[in-house]
Amino acid sequence: MMGVGLKLDDALAFWKAEFSHKVGAERFDKEYAYGIRHNYGKEGKRTDYTPYSCQKIISSTPGVGDHHGCPFRHFSEENLRAAIGKMGVGNRAMEDVIDKVRNRHYQLACTLTFEAVHGSSCDAGINHPNQYFIDSQKILQKGASQEQTGSKGDGTHTGLPALHQSKV
């Protein structure tokens, strides 16, 4: 999240709200807040870590109870269908995405999802979760700008390809 410009205080508030439902605020402060501050270079050896690429996320297996990873790689088909359906992906595009997943082409599945959500091609493909977010924001900002000038925008919403990455 740091890679897309989220400030440390905002990241701590976000993750605390997300994790407090399962682990409680006190446990979050003891077990998770340090790791987030560490990833931002504010604790430990104060190294500013680079967020993981899609390939790294795809090749890493979340542990039991972990809440991160590539949804195209780590979700069950049922959960993936539900997630991309909520993003507004239609039946035809959803079947194309699922076909890519079944053939272990996770980044192509992500790219197809991006294109279906935004109604815009992504010729370069998706190689990093931050790229997905940044390209989504460009499309949405272009759409908002066109709406202000009376033109029709083509963006809808971003969705999130790498849910709860371990490297924030």
mmCIF file of C-alpha atoms in Angstrom:
data_model
loop_
_atom_site.group_PDB
_atom_site.id
_atom_site.type_symbol
_atom_site.label_atom_id
_atom_site.label_comp_id
_atom_site.label_asym_id
_atom_site.label_seq_id
_atom_site.Cartn_x
_atom_site.Cartn_y
_atom_site.Cartn_z
ATOM 1 C CA MET A 1 0.000 0.000 0.000
ATOM 2 C CA MET A 2 2.997 2.196 0.549
ATOM 3 C CA GLY A 3 3.820 1.718 -3.138
ATOM 4 C CA VAL A 4 0.594 3.471 -4.164
ATOM 5 C CA GLY A 5 1.140 6.392 -1.800
ATOM 6 C CA LEU A 6 -0.708 5.374 1.380
ATOM 7 C CA LYS A 7 0.836 7.108 4.383
ATOM 8 C CA LEU A 8 1.944 5.037 7.383
ATOM 9 C CA ASP A 9 -0.763 6.359 9.728
ATOM 10 C CA ASP A 10 -3.443 5.603 7.151
ATOM 11 C CA ALA A 11 -2.029 2.111 6.556
ATOM 12 C CA LEU A 12 -2.040 1.385 10.286
ATOM 13 C CA ALA A 13 -5.641 2.588 10.588
ATOM 14 C CA PHE A 14 -6.728 0.536 7.568
ATOM 15 C CA TRP A 15 -5.055 -2.703 8.678
ATOM 16 C CA LYS A 16 -6.201 -2.266 12.268
ATOM 17 C CA ALA A 17 -9.794 -1.919 11.084
ATOM 18 C CA GLU A 18 -9.404 -4.982 8.830
ATOM 19 C CA PHE A 19 -7.674 -7.238 11.347
ATOM 20 C CA SER A 20 -9.435 -6.114 14.528
ATOM 21 C CA HIS A 21 -12.507 -8.138 13.557
ATOM 22 C CA LYS A 22 -10.494 -11.362 13.815
ATOM 23 C CA VAL A 23 -7.625 -10.638 16.180
ATOM 24 C CA GLY A 24 -8.759 -7.682 18.301
ATOM 25 C CA ALA A 25 -7.207 -4.236 18.566
ATOM 26 C CA GLU A 26 -4.794 -5.129 21.375
ATOM 27 C CA ARG A 27 -3.404 -8.171 19.554
ATOM 28 C CA PHE A 28 -3.113 -6.118 16.355
ATOM 29 C CA ASP A 29 -1.039 -3.501 18.183
ATOM 30 C CA LYS A 30 1.239 -6.202 19.642
ATOM 31 C CA GLU A 31 1.612 -8.528 16.656
ATOM 32 C CA TYR A 32 0.955 -6.604 13.445
ATOM 33 C CA ALA A 33 1.602 -2.866 13.866
ATOM 34 C CA TYR A 34 5.351 -3.350 14.256
ATOM 35 C CA GLY A 35 5.515 -5.287 10.970
ATOM 36 C CA ILE A 36 3.683 -2.525 9.134
ATOM 37 C CA ARG A 37 5.957 0.153 10.591
ATOM 38 C CA HIS A 38 8.940 -2.069 9.690
ATOM 39 C CA ASN A 39 7.753 -2.360 6.070
ATOM 40 C CA TYR A 40 7.576 1.430 5.923
ATOM 41 C CA GLY A 41 11.186 1.662 7.157
ATOM 42 C CA LYS A 42 10.245 3.083 10.560
ATOM 43 C CA GLU A 43 11.343 0.105 12.717
ATOM 44 C CA GLY A 44 14.195 -2.397 12.775
ATOM 45 C CA LYS A 45 17.000 -1.665 10.334
ATOM 46 C CA ARG A 46 14.839 1.050 8.745
ATOM 47 C CA THR A 47 14.921 -0.425 5.253
ATOM 48 C CA ASP A 48 12.255 0.814 2.864
ATOM 49 C CA TYR A 49 10.923 -2.406 1.291
ATOM 50 C CA THR A 50 9.734 -2.696 -2.285
ATOM 51 C CA PRO A 51 6.247 -4.233 -2.639
ATOM 52 C CA TYR A 52 6.077 -7.705 -4.189
ATOM 53 C CA SER A 53 5.507 -8.168 -7.926
ATOM 54 C CA CYS A 54 2.710 -10.378 -9.241
ATOM 55 C CA GLN A 55 5.172 -13.193 -9.907
ATOM 56 C CA LYS A 56 6.435 -13.125 -6.308
ATOM 57 C CA ILE A 57 2.884 -13.061 -4.918
ATOM 58 C CA ILE A 58 1.769 -15.874 -7.236
ATOM 59 C CA SER A 59 4.722 -18.071 -6.276
ATOM 60 C CA SER A 60 4.292 -17.472 -2.525
ATOM 61 C CA THR A 61 1.807 -19.597 -0.618
ATOM 62 C CA PRO A 62 -0.113 -17.880 2.181
ATOM 63 C CA GLY A 63 0.094 -19.752 5.476
ATOM 64 C CA VAL A 64 -2.876 -20.991 7.459
ATOM 65 C CA GLY A 65 -4.798 -17.985 8.715
ATOM 66 C CA ASP A 66 -2.930 -15.552 6.441
ATOM 67 C CA HIS A 67 -5.011 -13.076 4.489
ATOM 68 C CA HIS A 68 -3.011 -12.154 1.420
ATOM 69 C CA GLY A 69 -2.024 -13.439 -1.989
ATOM 70 C CA CYS A 70 -3.141 -13.363 -5.593
ATOM 71 C CA PRO A 71 -6.872 -14.098 -5.771
ATOM 72 C CA PHE A 72 -6.438 -15.666 -9.219
ATOM 73 C CA ARG A 73 -3.900 -18.110 -7.765
ATOM 74 C CA HIS A 74 -5.154 -18.628 -4.213
ATOM 75 C CA PHE A 75 -8.977 -18.304 -4.278
ATOM 76 C CA SER A 76 -11.234 -21.262 -4.902
ATOM 77 C CA GLU A 77 -13.130 -21.009 -8.183
ATOM 78 C CA GLU A 78 -16.335 -20.268 -6.274
ATOM 79 C CA ASN A 79 -14.752 -17.428 -4.278
ATOM 80 C CA LEU A 80 -13.052 -16.019 -7.371
ATOM 81 C CA ARG A 81 -16.330 -16.007 -9.297
ATOM 82 C CA ALA A 82 -18.005 -14.173 -6.419
ATOM 83 C CA ALA A 83 -15.180 -11.631 -6.125
ATOM 84 C CA ILE A 84 -14.951 -10.736 -9.808
ATOM 85 C CA GLY A 85 -18.736 -10.810 -10.116
ATOM 86 C CA LYS A 86 -18.885 -8.096 -7.421
ATOM 87 C CA MET A 87 -16.418 -6.114 -9.530
ATOM 88 C CA GLY A 88 -18.945 -6.100 -12.382
ATOM 89 C CA VAL A 89 -17.325 -8.713 -14.625
ATOM 90 C CA GLY A 90 -19.966 -10.191 -16.956
ATOM 91 C CA ASN A 91 -20.574 -13.892 -17.610
ATOM 92 C CA ARG A 92 -18.618 -14.141 -20.887
ATOM 93 C CA ALA A 93 -15.569 -12.332 -19.505
ATOM 94 C CA MET A 94 -15.832 -14.331 -16.268
ATOM 95 C CA GLU A 95 -15.643 -17.605 -18.192
ATOM 96 C CA ASP A 96 -12.570 -16.324 -20.060
ATOM 97 C CA VAL A 97 -10.955 -15.391 -16.724
ATOM 98 C CA ILE A 98 -11.771 -18.783 -15.181
ATOM 99 C CA ASP A 99 -10.355 -20.527 -18.266
ATOM 100 C CA LYS A 100 -7.058 -18.660 -17.811
ATOM 101 C CA VAL A 101 -6.998 -19.574 -14.109
ATOM 102 C CA ARG A 102 -7.643 -23.257 -14.844
ATOM 103 C CA ASN A 103 -4.646 -23.154 -17.195
ATOM 104 C CA ARG A 104 -2.545 -21.380 -14.527
ATOM 105 C CA HIS A 105 -2.259 -18.133 -16.476
ATOM 106 C CA TYR A 106 -2.965 -15.992 -13.423
ATOM 107 C CA GLN A 107 -1.602 -12.700 -14.745
ATOM 108 C CA LEU A 108 -3.576 -13.084 -17.976
ATOM 109 C CA ALA A 109 -6.681 -13.732 -15.870
ATOM 110 C CA CYS A 110 -5.943 -10.546 -13.937
ATOM 111 C CA THR A 111 -5.448 -8.598 -17.171
ATOM 112 C CA LEU A 112 -8.766 -9.885 -18.554
ATOM 113 C CA THR A 113 -10.465 -8.847 -15.319
ATOM 114 C CA PHE A 114 -8.903 -5.382 -15.551
ATOM 115 C CA GLU A 115 -10.135 -5.016 -19.128
ATOM 116 C CA ALA A 116 -13.641 -6.228 -18.255
ATOM 117 C CA VAL A 117 -13.919 -3.924 -15.246
ATOM 118 C CA HIS A 118 -12.624 -0.847 -17.059
ATOM 119 C CA GLY A 119 -13.848 -1.443 -20.613
ATOM 120 C CA SER A 120 -10.324 -0.633 -21.729
ATOM 121 C CA SER A 121 -7.514 -2.758 -23.149
ATOM 122 C CA CYS A 122 -4.323 -3.365 -21.202
ATOM 123 C CA ASP A 123 -1.808 -4.311 -23.887
ATOM 124 C CA ALA A 124 1.162 -4.421 -21.501
ATOM 125 C CA GLY A 125 -0.578 -6.881 -19.176
ATOM 126 C CA ILE A 126 -0.589 -6.664 -15.395
ATOM 127 C CA ASN A 127 2.763 -7.356 -13.721
ATOM 128 C CA HIS A 128 2.381 -5.647 -10.350
ATOM 129 C CA PRO A 129 -0.559 -4.917 -8.034
ATOM 130 C CA ASN A 130 0.507 -1.272 -7.867
ATOM 131 C CA GLN A 131 0.381 -1.093 -11.674
ATOM 132 C CA TYR A 132 -3.216 -2.383 -11.567
ATOM 133 C CA PHE A 133 -4.128 0.297 -9.033
ATOM 134 C CA ILE A 134 -2.300 3.148 -10.783
ATOM 135 C CA ASP A 135 -3.672 2.251 -14.233
ATOM 136 C CA SER A 136 -7.166 1.960 -12.713
ATOM 137 C CA GLN A 137 -6.834 5.401 -11.172
ATOM 138 C CA LYS A 138 -5.735 6.891 -14.513
ATOM 139 C CA ILE A 139 -8.807 5.451 -16.226
ATOM 140 C CA LEU A 140 -11.116 6.610 -13.433
ATOM 141 C CA GLN A 141 -9.610 10.100 -13.381
ATOM 142 C CA LYS A 142 -9.919 10.323 -17.157
ATOM 143 C CA GLY A 143 -13.565 9.240 -16.843
ATOM 144 C CA ALA A 144 -14.232 11.788 -14.093
ATOM 145 C CA SER A 145 -12.555 14.499 -16.158
ATOM 146 C CA GLN A 146 -14.681 13.587 -19.182
ATOM 147 C CA GLU A 147 -17.853 13.632 -17.065
ATOM 148 C CA GLN A 148 -17.024 17.162 -15.929
ATOM 149 C CA THR A 149 -16.634 18.261 -19.544
ATOM 150 C CA GLY A 150 -19.777 16.433 -20.666
ATOM 151 C CA SER A 151 -18.013 13.473 -22.318
ATOM 152 C CA LYS A 152 -18.781 9.875 -21.473
ATOM 153 C CA GLY A 153 -16.120 8.173 -19.263
ATOM 154 C CA ASP A 154 -15.192 4.519 -19.590
ATOM 155 C CA GLY A 155 -14.026 3.653 -16.051
ATOM 156 C CA THR A 156 -16.134 1.969 -13.416
ATOM 157 C CA HIS A 157 -14.191 0.877 -10.336
ATOM 158 C CA THR A 158 -10.743 -0.449 -9.547
ATOM 159 C CA GLY A 159 -11.146 -3.765 -7.808
ATOM 160 C CA LEU A 160 -8.008 -5.112 -6.129
ATOM 161 C CA PRO A 161 -5.863 -7.820 -7.644
ATOM 162 C CA ALA A 162 -3.610 -8.688 -4.747
ATOM 163 C CA LEU A 163 -5.629 -8.773 -1.622
ATOM 164 C CA HIS A 164 -3.876 -8.002 1.636
ATOM 165 C CA GLN A 165 -0.320 -8.470 0.465
ATOM 166 C CA SER A 166 2.144 -9.408 3.163
ATOM 167 C CA LYS A 167 4.365 -6.504 2.087
ATOM 168 C CA VAL A 168 2.284 -3.351 2.540
#
